[in-house]
CSV table of C-alpha atoms and ligand atoms in Angstrom, one decimal:
chain,number,residue,atom,x,y,z
A,570,MET,CA,-21.6,55.7,122.3
A,571,ALA,CA,-20.6,51.2,122.8
A,572,GLU,CA,-21.7,50.7,126.5
A,573,ILE,CA,-19.0,49.2,128.1
A,574,SER,CA,-19.5,47.4,131.9
A,575,ALA,CA,-17.9,49.2,134.2
A,576,GLU,CA,-17.8,45.4,135.9
A,577,LEU,CA,-14.8,45.1,132.6
A,578,ILE,CA,-13.5,48.2,133.8
A,579,ALA,CA,-12.6,47.3,137.3
A,580,ARG,CA,-10.8,44.1,136.1
A,581,ILE,CA,-8.8,45.9,133.8
A,582,THR,CA,-7.7,48.2,136.1
A,583,ALA,CA,-7.6,46.0,138.9
A,584,ALA,CA,-5.1,44.5,136.0
A,585,GLY,CA,-3.3,47.6,135.7
A,586,GLN,CA,-4.3,47.9,132.4
A,587,GLN,CA,-6.2,50.6,132.3
A,588,HIS,CA,-4.3,52.5,129.8
A,589,VAL,CA,-6.1,50.8,127.1
A,590,LEU,CA,-8.7,52.4,127.5
A,591,ARG,CA,-7.3,55.8,127.1
A,592,PHE,CA,-8.7,57.0,123.6
A,593,PHE,CA,-12.1,55.2,124.2
A,594,ASP,CA,-13.9,57.9,123.8
A,595,GLU,CA,-12.5,59.6,120.9
A,596,LEU,CA,-13.7,56.2,118.5
A,597,SER,CA,-15.8,55.7,116.2
A,598,TYR,CA,-19.0,53.1,117.5
A,599,ASP,CA,-17.5,50.5,115.3
A,600,ASP,CA,-13.8,51.4,116.4
A,601,GLN,CA,-15.1,51.4,120.1
A,602,GLU,CA,-17.5,47.6,119.7
A,603,ASN,CA,-14.2,46.7,118.1
A,604,LEU,CA,-12.1,47.4,120.7
A,605,LYS,CA,-14.9,46.5,123.2
A,606,SER,CA,-15.1,42.8,122.1
A,607,GLN,CA,-11.5,42.7,122.5
A,608,LEU,CA,-11.4,43.6,126.3
A,609,GLU,CA,-13.9,41.2,126.3
A,610,ALA,CA,-11.5,38.4,125.7
A,611,VAL,CA,-8.6,38.8,127.6
A,612,ASN,CA,-8.1,36.8,131.0
A,613,TRP,CA,-7.5,40.0,133.1
A,614,GLU,CA,-7.1,37.8,136.0
A,615,SER,CA,-4.4,36.4,134.5
A,616,LEU,CA,-2.8,39.6,133.1
A,617,PRO,CA,-0.4,40.6,136.5
A,618,ALA,CA,1.3,36.8,136.6
A,619,LEU,CA,2.0,36.3,133.7
A,620,ALA,CA,3.5,40.0,133.3
A,621,ALA,CA,6.0,39.5,136.7
A,622,GLU,CA,6.5,35.9,135.9
A,623,TYR,CA,7.8,35.7,131.7
A,624,VAL,CA,7.6,39.9,130.7
A,625,VAL,CA,9.0,41.9,133.3
A,626,LYS,CA,11.6,39.0,134.9
A,627,ARG,CA,13.4,36.6,132.0
A,628,PRO,CA,12.0,33.4,132.5
A,629,GLU,CA,14.5,30.3,132.5
A,630,THR,CA,13.5,27.3,132.0
A,631,ALA,CA,14.6,24.6,134.3
A,632,ILE,CA,16.0,21.6,134.1
A,633,PRO,CA,14.7,18.5,135.7
A,634,ASP,CA,17.7,16.5,138.0
A,635,ASP,CA,16.7,13.0,136.3
A,636,LEU,CA,16.5,14.6,132.3
A,637,ALA,CA,17.6,11.3,130.0
A,638,PRO,CA,17.8,10.9,126.5
A,639,ALA,CA,14.8,9.9,125.0
A,640,GLY,CA,15.0,5.9,123.3
A,641,TYR,CA,13.4,5.4,120.3
A,642,PHE,CA,12.2,3.3,117.9
A,643,ARG,CA,14.9,3.1,114.6
A,644,ILE,CA,14.2,3.1,111.0
A,645,SER,CA,16.5,0.3,110.0
A,646,ASP,CA,16.5,-2.3,112.8
A,647,ALA,CA,15.9,-5.4,111.6
A,648,GLY,CA,14.5,-6.9,114.7
A,649,MET,CA,12.3,-4.5,114.0
A,650,ALA,CA,11.3,-5.9,110.3
A,651,LYS,CA,8.7,-7.8,111.3
A,652,ARG,CA,7.0,-5.1,113.6
A,653,TYR,CA,6.7,-2.1,110.5
A,654,ALA,CA,5.3,-5.0,108.5
A,655,GLU,CA,2.0,-4.8,110.7
A,656,ALA,CA,2.5,-2.0,111.1
A,657,ASP,CA,2.2,-0.9,107.7
A,658,ALA,CA,-0.8,-3.2,107.2
A,659,ARG,CA,-2.4,-1.5,110.2
A,660,GLY,CA,-1.8,2.1,108.8
A,661,ILE,CA,-3.7,0.9,105.7
A,662,GLU,CA,-6.3,-0.6,108.0
A,663,LEU,CA,-7.0,2.6,109.5
A,664,LEU,CA,-7.0,5.1,106.2
A,665,LYS,CA,-9.6,2.0,104.3
A,666,GLN,CA,-11.1,2.4,106.6
A,667,GLY,CA,-11.4,6.6,106.6
A,668,LYS,CA,-10.5,6.4,110.3
A,669,ILE,CA,-7.2,8.7,109.9
A,670,CYS,CA,-7.3,12.8,109.3
A,671,CYS,CA,-4.9,15.3,108.6
A,672,LEU,CA,-3.7,18.6,110.5
A,673,THR,CA,-1.8,21.4,109.4
A,674,VAL,CA,-1.1,24.3,111.7
A,675,ALA,CA,-1.4,27.6,109.1
A,676,GLY,CA,-1.8,29.6,111.7
A,677,GLY,CA,1.6,31.6,112.0
A,678,GLN,CA,3.2,34.2,111.0
A,679,GLY,CA,6.2,33.8,108.7
A,680,THR,CA,8.0,37.1,109.4
A,681,ARG,CA,11.3,35.2,108.3
A,682,LEU,CA,10.5,34.2,105.5
A,683,GLY,CA,8.7,37.7,105.0
A,684,PHE,CA,6.0,36.9,103.1
A,685,ASP,CA,2.8,38.7,103.5
A,686,ALA,CA,0.1,36.6,102.5
A,687,PRO,CA,-1.2,33.2,104.4
A,688,LYS,CA,2.5,31.3,104.5
A,689,GLY,CA,0.6,27.7,102.7
A,690,THR,CA,0.5,29.8,100.0
A,691,TYR,CA,4.0,30.4,98.9
A,692,PRO,CA,5.0,29.1,95.2
A,693,ILE,CA,7.4,26.2,97.0
A,694,GLY,CA,8.5,24.2,93.2
A,695,PRO,CA,11.5,24.2,92.3
A,696,VAL,CA,9.8,24.2,88.7
A,697,SER,CA,5.9,24.4,89.0
A,698,ASN,CA,5.6,27.3,91.7
A,699,ARG,CA,2.8,24.7,93.5
A,700,THR,CA,2.0,25.8,96.5
A,701,LEU,CA,2.4,24.7,100.0
A,702,PHE,CA,-1.4,24.1,100.0
A,703,GLU,CA,-1.4,22.4,96.6
A,704,TYR,CA,1.4,20.1,97.7
A,705,PHE,CA,-0.7,18.8,100.8
A,706,ALA,CA,-3.9,18.5,99.0
A,707,SER,CA,-2.8,16.9,96.1
A,708,SER,CA,-1.1,13.9,98.1
A,709,ILE,CA,-4.4,13.8,100.0
A,710,LEU,CA,-5.8,13.1,97.1
A,711,ARG,CA,-3.4,11.1,95.7
A,712,LEU,CA,-3.6,8.7,99.3
A,713,SER,CA,-7.3,9.0,99.0
A,714,GLU,CA,-7.7,7.5,95.7
A,715,LYS,CA,-4.8,4.6,96.3
A,716,TYR,CA,-7.1,3.5,99.1
A,717,ASN,CA,-10.0,4.5,98.0
A,718,CYS,CA,-11.6,6.4,101.5
A,719,SER,CA,-11.7,10.0,102.8
A,720,ILE,CA,-9.3,11.8,104.3
A,721,PRO,CA,-10.8,14.9,106.1
A,722,TRP,CA,-7.8,17.9,106.3
A,723,TYR,CA,-8.2,19.9,109.4
A,724,ILE,CA,-6.6,23.8,109.2
A,725,MET,CA,-5.4,25.7,111.7
A,726,THR,CA,-5.7,29.5,110.7
A,727,SER,CA,-5.1,33.0,112.9
A,728,PRO,CA,-7.8,35.3,113.5
A,729,ILE,CA,-5.4,37.5,110.8
A,730,ASN,CA,-5.0,35.0,108.0
A,731,ARG,CA,-8.0,32.8,107.9
A,732,ALA,CA,-9.7,35.0,105.1
A,733,ALA,CA,-6.9,34.7,103.3
A,734,THR,CA,-6.4,31.2,103.8
A,735,GLU,CA,-9.5,30.3,102.8
A,736,ASN,CA,-10.2,32.5,99.8
A,737,PHE,CA,-6.8,31.1,98.1
A,738,PHE,CA,-8.2,27.2,98.4
A,739,LYS,CA,-11.7,28.9,96.9
A,740,ALA,CA,-9.5,29.9,94.7
A,741,HIS,CA,-8.3,26.4,93.9
A,742,ASN,CA,-11.6,24.7,93.6
A,743,PHE,CA,-10.1,24.2,96.7
A,744,PHE,CA,-7.7,21.8,94.6
A,745,GLY,CA,-9.9,18.8,94.1
A,746,LEU,CA,-10.8,18.1,97.1
A,747,ALA,CA,-14.5,17.2,98.6
A,748,GLU,CA,-15.3,20.6,100.4
A,749,LYS,CA,-17.1,18.7,103.4
A,750,ASP,CA,-13.6,16.8,103.9
A,751,LEU,CA,-12.4,20.5,104.3
A,752,PHE,CA,-12.3,21.6,108.1
A,753,PHE,CA,-11.2,25.5,108.8
A,754,PHE,CA,-10.7,26.6,111.6
A,755,THR,CA,-9.3,29.5,114.0
A,756,GLN,CA,-6.6,29.0,116.9
A,757,GLY,CA,-6.8,32.0,120.0
A,758,THR,CA,-4.6,35.5,120.1
A,759,MET,CA,-2.4,36.9,122.9
A,760,PRO,CA,-2.0,40.1,123.2
A,761,ALA,CA,1.6,41.4,123.2
A,762,PHE,CA,3.7,43.2,126.7
A,763,GLY,CA,5.5,46.6,126.5
A,764,LEU,CA,8.8,45.4,128.6
A,765,ASP,CA,7.2,46.8,131.5
A,766,GLY,CA,4.4,44.3,131.2
A,767,LYS,CA,2.0,46.9,130.4
A,768,LEU,CA,0.0,45.6,126.5
A,769,LEU,CA,0.5,47.3,123.7
A,770,MET,CA,-2.0,48.5,121.1
A,771,SER,CA,-1.0,49.0,117.4
A,772,SER,CA,-4.1,51.3,117.2
A,773,LYS,CA,-5.8,53.4,119.4
A,774,SER,CA,-8.8,50.9,118.9
A,775,SER,CA,-7.5,47.0,118.3
A,776,LEU,CA,-4.7,45.5,120.9
A,777,ALA,CA,-1.1,44.3,119.7
A,778,LEU,CA,-2.4,40.5,119.4
A,779,SER,CA,-1.0,37.7,117.6
A,780,PRO,CA,-2.0,34.0,117.7
A,781,ASP,CA,-1.1,32.2,120.9
A,782,GLY,CA,1.8,29.8,119.2
A,783,HIS,CA,0.9,26.2,117.7
A,784,GLY,CA,0.2,24.9,121.5
A,785,GLY,CA,-3.0,26.2,121.3
A,786,THR,CA,-4.5,23.9,118.5
A,787,LEU,CA,-5.6,21.0,120.5
A,788,LEU,CA,-7.7,23.9,122.6
A,789,ALA,CA,-8.6,25.2,119.0
A,790,LEU,CA,-9.4,22.1,117.8
A,791,ARG,CA,-11.9,21.3,120.8
A,792,ARG,CA,-13.8,25.4,120.5
A,793,SER,CA,-14.1,25.0,117.4
A,794,GLY,CA,-16.3,22.0,116.7
A,795,ALA,CA,-13.7,20.3,115.1
A,796,LEU,CA,-13.1,17.4,117.7
A,797,ASP,CA,-17.2,16.6,117.5
A,798,LYS,CA,-16.9,16.3,113.6
A,799,MET,CA,-13.4,14.0,114.3
A,800,LYS,CA,-15.5,11.8,116.4
A,801,GLN,CA,-18.8,11.7,113.9
A,802,ASP,CA,-16.4,11.0,110.9
A,803,GLY,CA,-15.1,7.8,113.2
A,804,THR,CA,-11.5,9.4,113.0
A,805,GLU,CA,-9.8,8.0,115.8
A,806,ILE,CA,-5.9,9.0,114.1
A,807,VAL,CA,-4.9,12.2,113.8
A,808,SER,CA,-2.1,13.5,111.6
A,809,TYR,CA,-0.1,16.7,112.1
A,810,PHE,CA,2.4,18.7,110.3
A,811,GLN,CA,3.3,22.1,109.4
A,812,VAL,CA,2.4,24.2,106.7
A,813,ASP,CA,5.8,24.5,105.7
A,814,ASN,CA,7.0,21.2,104.6
A,815,PRO,CA,6.3,19.6,101.5
A,816,LEU,CA,7.9,16.5,101.8
A,817,VAL,CA,6.1,15.9,105.1
A,818,PRO,CA,4.2,12.6,104.8
A,819,VAL,CA,0.9,13.7,105.1
A,820,VAL,CA,-0.2,10.4,106.2
A,821,SER,CA,2.6,7.7,106.5
A,822,PRO,CA,0.9,4.3,107.1
A,823,ARG,CA,3.9,2.8,109.4
A,824,PHE,CA,3.5,5.8,112.1
A,825,ALA,CA,-0.4,5.5,112.0
A,826,GLY,CA,0.2,2.1,112.8
A,827,LEU,CA,2.4,1.9,115.3
A,828,LEU,CA,0.6,4.2,117.0
A,829,ALA,CA,-2.6,2.0,117.4
A,830,LEU,CA,-0.9,-1.4,117.9
A,831,GLU,CA,1.5,0.0,120.7
A,832,ASN,CA,-2.0,1.5,122.0
A,833,ALA,CA,0.1,4.7,122.6
A,834,GLU,CA,-1.5,8.5,123.1
A,835,VAL,CA,1.1,10.1,121.1
A,836,GLY,CA,4.0,9.4,118.0
A,837,ALA,CA,6.4,11.9,117.5
A,838,ILE,CA,8.6,11.5,114.5
A,839,VAL,CA,12.8,11.0,115.9
A,840,LEU,CA,15.4,12.5,113.3
A,841,SER,CA,18.6,11.6,114.4
A,842,LYS,CA,20.8,15.0,115.3
A,843,THR,CA,23.5,16.6,112.7
A,844,GLY,CA,25.7,17.5,115.5
A,845,PRO,CA,24.8,18.3,119.6
A,846,PHE,CA,24.1,21.4,118.8
A,847,GLU,CA,21.7,21.2,116.0
A,848,LYS,CA,18.5,23.3,116.0
A,849,LEU,CA,15.8,21.0,117.2
A,850,GLY,CA,14.0,20.2,119.7
A,851,ASN,CA,15.4,17.9,121.7
A,852,PHE,CA,13.3,14.2,123.1
A,853,CYS,CA,14.4,13.1,127.1
A,854,MET,CA,12.4,11.8,129.7
A,855,SER,CA,11.8,12.5,132.9
A,856,CYS,CA,9.2,10.9,135.7
A,857,GLY,CA,8.7,8.7,133.3
A,858,ARG,CA,7.2,11.2,130.3
A,859,THR,CA,8.4,12.1,127.3
A,860,MET,CA,9.7,15.6,126.7
A,861,ILE,CA,10.9,17.9,124.3
A,862,ILE,CA,13.8,20.6,125.6
A,863,GLU,CA,14.5,23.6,123.2
A,864,TYR,CA,17.7,23.2,122.1
A,865,SER,CA,18.4,26.0,123.4
A,866,ASP,CA,18.0,25.4,126.6
A,867,LEU,CA,19.6,22.3,126.9
A,868,PRO,CA,23.1,22.8,128.9
A,869,ALA,CA,25.6,22.4,126.4
A,870,GLU,CA,27.6,19.7,128.9
A,871,LEU,CA,24.3,17.2,128.6
A,872,ALA,CA,24.3,18.2,124.7
A,873,GLU,CA,27.7,16.8,124.3
A,874,LYS,CA,27.6,13.8,126.2
A,875,ARG,CA,28.3,10.8,123.9
A,876,ASN,CA,27.5,7.3,124.4
A,877,ALA,CA,30.9,4.8,124.3
A,878,ASP,CA,30.6,4.6,120.8
A,879,GLY,CA,31.2,8.6,120.2
A,880,SER,CA,27.5,8.8,119.3
A,881,LEU,CA,25.3,10.9,121.3
A,882,GLN,CA,23.8,9.9,123.9
A,883,TYR,CA,20.4,13.3,123.0
A,884,SER,CA,20.8,12.5,119.7
A,885,ALA,CA,16.5,12.9,119.0
A,886,GLY,CA,15.6,15.4,117.4
A,887,SER,CA,11.6,17.1,116.5
A,888,PRO,CA,10.9,18.2,113.7
A,889,ALA,CA,7.6,18.3,114.6
A,890,ILE,CA,5.5,16.0,113.0
A,891,HIS,CA,2.9,14.1,115.2
A,892,VAL,CA,0.7,11.6,115.1
A,893,PHE,CA,-2.4,12.5,117.9
A,894,SER,CA,-5.0,9.3,119.0
A,895,ARG,CA,-8.5,11.5,119.2
A,896,ASN,CA,-9.2,10.2,122.6
A,897,TYR,CA,-6.3,12.0,123.8
A,898,ILE,CA,-6.9,15.4,122.7
A,899,GLU,CA,-10.6,14.7,123.7
A,900,ARG,CA,-9.7,13.9,127.4
A,901,LEU,CA,-6.6,16.9,127.2
A,902,THR,CA,-9.5,19.1,126.2
A,903,ALA,CA,-12.5,18.1,128.2
A,904,GLY,CA,-13.9,20.6,130.3
A,905,ASN,CA,-12.8,23.3,127.4
A,906,SER,CA,-9.9,24.6,129.0
A,907,LEU,CA,-5.7,23.3,128.4
A,908,GLN,CA,-3.4,25.8,129.3
A,909,LEU,CA,-0.3,24.7,127.8
A,910,PRO,CA,3.2,26.6,129.5
A,911,TRP,CA,3.9,30.1,128.1
A,912,HIS,CA,7.3,30.8,126.4
A,913,ARG,CA,9.0,34.3,125.8
A,914,ALA,CA,9.0,35.4,122.8
A,915,ASP,CA,11.1,39.0,122.5
A,916,LYS,CA,10.2,40.9,119.6
A,917,LYS,CA,9.7,44.4,117.8
A,918,ILE,CA,6.1,45.3,117.9
A,919,ALA,CA,4.2,48.5,115.9
A,920,SER,CA,2.4,50.2,118.8
A,921,ILE,CA,1.2,53.5,119.1
A,922,ASN,CA,2.7,56.0,122.1
A,923,ASP,CA,1.0,57.8,124.5
A,924,ALA,CA,-0.3,60.2,121.8
A,925,GLY,CA,-1.9,57.5,119.8
A,926,GLU,CA,0.6,57.9,117.0
A,927,LEU,CA,1.9,54.6,115.6
A,928,CYS,CA,5.9,53.7,115.9
A,929,THR,CA,7.7,51.5,114.7
A,930,PRO,CA,10.7,50.1,116.5
A,931,ALA,CA,14.3,49.2,115.7
A,932,ASP,CA,14.9,47.4,118.7
A,933,ASN,CA,12.8,44.8,120.5
A,934,ASN,CA,10.7,46.9,123.0
A,935,GLY,CA,8.6,43.7,123.7
A,936,VAL,CA,7.1,40.3,124.5
A,937,LYS,CA,5.1,37.5,122.5
A,938,LEU,CA,3.7,35.2,124.4
A,939,GLU,CA,3.1,32.1,122.3
A,940,SER,CA,2.5,28.0,123.5
A,941,PHE,CA,3.8,24.9,122.2
A,942,ILE,CA,2.3,21.4,120.7
A,943,PHE,CA,5.1,19.4,122.2
A,944,ASP,CA,4.5,20.9,125.9
A,945,ALA,CA,1.5,18.2,126.0
A,946,LEU,CA,4.0,15.7,125.0
A,947,PRO,CA,4.3,15.0,128.8
A,948,LEU,CA,0.7,14.8,129.9
A,949,ALA,CA,0.7,11.6,127.4
A,950,GLU,CA,0.0,8.5,129.3
A,951,LYS,CA,2.2,6.8,126.2
A,952,VAL,CA,4.3,8.3,123.3
A,953,ILE,CA,6.2,6.7,121.2
A,954,LEU,CA,8.9,7.8,119.0
A,955,PHE,CA,9.1,7.2,116.0
A,956,GLU,CA,12.6,7.9,113.5
A,957,GLY,CA,12.6,9.0,110.2
A,958,ASP,CA,14.6,9.9,107.7
A,959,ARG,CA,15.3,13.6,107.6
A,960,ASN,CA,16.3,13.8,103.2
A,961,GLU,CA,13.1,12.4,102.8
A,962,LEU,CA,10.6,13.8,104.9
A,963,PHE,CA,12.2,17.2,106.5
A,964,ALA,CA,12.3,20.4,104.6
A,965,PRO,CA,11.5,23.0,106.7
A,966,THR,CA,10.7,26.3,105.4
A,967,LYS,CA,12.0,29.1,108.2
A,968,ASN,CA,13.8,31.8,105.4
A,969,LEU,CA,14.3,32.1,101.8
A,970,THR,CA,17.7,31.9,101.4
A,971,GLY,CA,20.5,29.6,104.0
A,972,VAL,CA,19.3,27.2,106.4
A,973,ASP,CA,16.1,26.0,106.5
A,974,SER,CA,15.1,28.3,103.5
A,975,VAL,CA,13.5,28.1,100.1
A,976,GLU,CA,16.4,27.5,98.8
A,977,SER,CA,17.2,24.3,100.8
A,978,CYS,CA,13.9,23.0,100.4
A,979,ARG,CA,13.5,23.6,96.7
A,980,ARG,CA,17.2,21.9,96.8
A,981,MET,CA,15.5,18.6,98.4
A,982,ILE,CA,12.8,18.7,97.0
A,983,SER,CA,14.7,17.9,93.8
A,984,ASP,CA,17.2,15.9,95.4
A,985,ARG,CA,14.6,13.8,97.1
A,986,ASN,CA,12.5,13.2,93.4
A,987,ALA,CA,16.2,12.5,92.3
A,988,ARG,CA,16.3,9.2,94.5
A,989,ARG,CA,12.8,7.8,94.0
A,990,LEU,CA,13.8,8.0,89.3
A,991,ALA,CA,17.1,7.2,90.5
A,992,ALA,CA,16.0,3.7,92.3
A,993,CYS,CA,13.3,3.1,89.2
A,994,GLY,CA,16.7,2.8,86.5
A,995,VAL,CA,16.5,6.7,86.0
A,996,ASP,CA,19.8,8.2,84.8
A,997,ILE,CA,20.5,10.9,87.5
A,998,PRO,CA,23.0,14.0,86.6
A,999,ARG,CA,24.8,14.5,89.7
A,1000,ASN,CA,27.7,17.1,90.7
A,1001,ALA,CA,30.8,16.3,92.1
A,1002,ASP,CA,29.3,15.9,95.8
A,1003,GLY,CA,26.8,13.5,94.8
A,1004,SER,CA,23.8,16.1,94.6
A,1005,CYS,CA,21.1,16.1,91.9
A,1006,ASN,CA,22.2,18.7,89.1
A,1007,ALA,CA,18.8,19.1,87.5
A,1008,GLU,CA,15.8,20.3,89.4
A,1009,ILE,CA,12.9,18.0,89.4
A,1010,GLU,CA,8.9,18.4,90.8
A,1011,ILE,CA,7.7,15.3,90.9
A,1012,ASP,CA,3.3,15.5,90.9
A,1013,PRO,CA,2.1,14.0,94.3
A,1014,ARG,CA,-1.2,13.9,92.8
A,1015,LEU,CA,0.5,10.8,90.9
A,1016,VAL,CA,2.6,9.8,93.2
A,1017,CYS,CA,3.2,9.3,97.0
A,1018,ASP,CA,5.3,6.6,97.2
A,1019,ASP,CA,8.1,4.6,96.1
A,1020,ALA,CA,5.5,2.1,94.2
A,1021,ASP,CA,4.0,4.9,92.3
A,1022,ALA,CA,7.4,6.6,91.2
A,1023,ALA,CA,7.7,3.3,89.4
A,1024,ALA,CA,4.6,2.9,88.2
A,1025,LEU,CA,5.1,6.7,86.9
A,1026,VAL,CA,8.2,5.9,85.3
A,1027,ALA,CA,7.4,2.9,83.0
A,1028,ALA,CA,3.7,4.9,82.1
A,1029,THR,CA,6.0,8.3,80.9
A,1030,GLY,CA,9.1,5.5,79.7
A,1031,LEU,CA,11.3,7.8,81.1
A,1032,LYS,CA,15.3,7.2,80.9
A,1033,ALA,CA,17.3,9.7,82.0
A,1034,ILE,CA,17.8,13.2,83.0
A,1035,LEU,CA,20.2,15.8,81.5
A,1036,PRO,CA,22.2,18.0,83.7
A,1037,GLY,CA,20.7,21.4,84.3
A,1038,GLN,CA,17.7,20.4,83.4
A,1039,LYS,CA,13.9,21.0,84.6
A,1040,VAL,CA,10.9,18.4,84.8
A,1041,ALA,CA,8.4,18.4,86.2
A,1042,LEU,CA,6.2,15.1,86.0
B,152,UTP,P1,6.7,28.3,113.6
B,152,UTP,O1,7.1,27.9,114.9
B,152,UTP,O2,8.2,28.7,111.5
B,152,UTP,O3,6.3,29.5,113.4
B,152,UTP,O4,6.1,27.6,113.2
B,152,UTP,P2,5.8,30.8,111.6
B,152,UTP,O5,4.7,31.5,112.7
B,152,UTP,O6,5.1,31.0,111.2
B,152,UTP,O7,7.5,31.4,110.8
B,152,UTP,P3,7.8,32.3,112.8
B,152,UTP,O8,9.0,32.5,113.4
B,152,UTP,O9,7.2,34.4,112.3
B,152,UTP,O10,9.4,32.8,111.0
B,152,UTP,C1,5.4,26.3,112.6
B,152,UTP,C2,4.1,25.7,112.4
B,152,UTP,O11,3.5,26.3,114.0
B,152,UTP,C3,2.5,27.3,112.6
B,152,UTP,C4,3.1,27.8,112.4
B,152,UTP,O12,2.0,28.0,110.6
B,152,UTP,C5,4.4,26.5,110.5
B,152,UTP,O13,3.2,26.0,110.5
B,152,UTP,N1,1.8,28.2,114.2
B,152,UTP,C6,2.5,29.1,114.4
B,152,UTP,C7,0.8,28.8,114.2
B,152,UTP,O14,-0.1,27.5,113.7
B,152,UTP,N2,0.7,29.2,115.1
B,152,UTP,C8,0.9,29.7,115.9
B,152,UTP,O15,0.6,30.6,116.7
B,152,UTP,C9,2.3,30.2,115.3
C-alpha cells in the first residue's frame, strides 16, 4: 500500500476535496502511486478561492474605464520605409549571429478539429499532405541555410501529447533538423472542476487533468531548463507561434529586428479586423499598458465605435504571433513563479460518479481553467505592435470545415503560393472571385520568401498552371 502523508490528507480535507481519496484503498499499488503524485502536485490552498471565484460564480471581465484602442506600426506606411529597411537588416544580423530561436506551443487538445493525435501531426498540405510540424521544420531549415545559422526550436507539449509528439519527430528523423537544436518541454496541468466546485476524476486513480493553457508557456520555459539553454546559446529573441498556422513566418526578420531596434520586451503581430465582431482578441491600452481583450468580452458599443473616416477604432486584432526578448521571460519568471489570470471554459468532461463508473455527459458538466499568454503583455515595460498581412501569414486550423478550418487553410496555402508564383510571371488559373483555381503547394524547405520563389520559378522554367491542376513544387 502506498503511503499518503497525513499532512497531504489534511490539506486536501481543508480544501473540501476529500472525495478524491474515496477509492484510494481499493487501488493497486501503482495506481495509488499515480494518484498520490497527482495530488502532491496540486496547490490545495488555492483551490477554495479558485472554485468560488471562477466555478461557482461566473467571472466577469472588468473593462477598464480608461480603455483605448492600441496604436500599431502599419505595414504600408511610406514614412516607415527607412525604419523597416533598418529592421530587416537588424533582424537578419540577429539571425546570422544565431540570436533568434523559435517557440511553438503545441500542448492544446485540438478538440474542435477532432483529431486524436497531436495537432502538429495533422497532414495539412493541400497536395503533399505535409504535416504542420513538417511545415515549420522545413521553414526553419530553409532560413538557417539561407542565413548560415542555427535556429533552435522549442516545442511545448502537454503531458498528454509529449511522447506522441517526440515519437513523431523521431520517426521522421527530426525532419532533417539537428537534434541538438530541438528542445521539447512540457507545460503544467490543471484539475477540472465540477459545476459545484468539486474536482472531477477521470478514473478512480486519476484527477481529470488538462493542460493549463498557453499562458503556462513562460513558466514552463523556466522550469524545463529551456530558458537556461537559451541563455547558454546566446538567444536574445524568441519567435512565438501556434501549432495550427502553417502560413506563419517561423521568424520574421523585420518583426524581430523592430523589437530589437525599439528596445521592446514584447512584439505582437496585428491584423486589421474585417469587422467589429471578428473573432480575434483586441489589442487595447489601459494605464499606459498594452493588453488584449477577448472578442467575447469587448462590449458591442466599443467594438462598433468608428473613427471620422468610418474605420473601426478597435481595429487591431491578434493572430497570436509574438516575439519576446529572452530578458523579459527571465524577468517575469524570476523566482520560479508566474501566475497569469485564469479564464473559465465550460466543457463536457468525462468523469466518474460516486460508484466509480465513468460517465460521459451530454451537456457541459464542468469547468476547465486556462491561462493565456496574452495576459503577459501588460507586464511588459514596452510592447510594439506591428501590422501583418493576413493573407500572407494567418491560416489557423481550428475546425475541419468552415471558418478557420482545414478547408480554409488549404485554400489559403494555395492562394498564397499562387500570388508568389504570379509575381514571378507564372500564369495562374482563376475562379470568378479571383481565387486560385488549382491546388498549389511549394516546399517550405525551398522557399521562405519572394526571392526564393523567383529562384524556384527560374530553376523550374514554370510558365503556367492549368485549371484544376494539383501542383507540388
Ligand atoms: P487553441 O486555443 O486553439 O486550443 O490553442 P486547442 O486546444 O489547440 O484547440 P481546441 O480549443 O481544443 O479546439 C491555441 C494554441 O495554443 C496551444 C495549442 O496547441 C495551439 O497551438 N495550447 C493551447 C497549448 O500549447 N497549451 C494549452 O494548454 C492550450
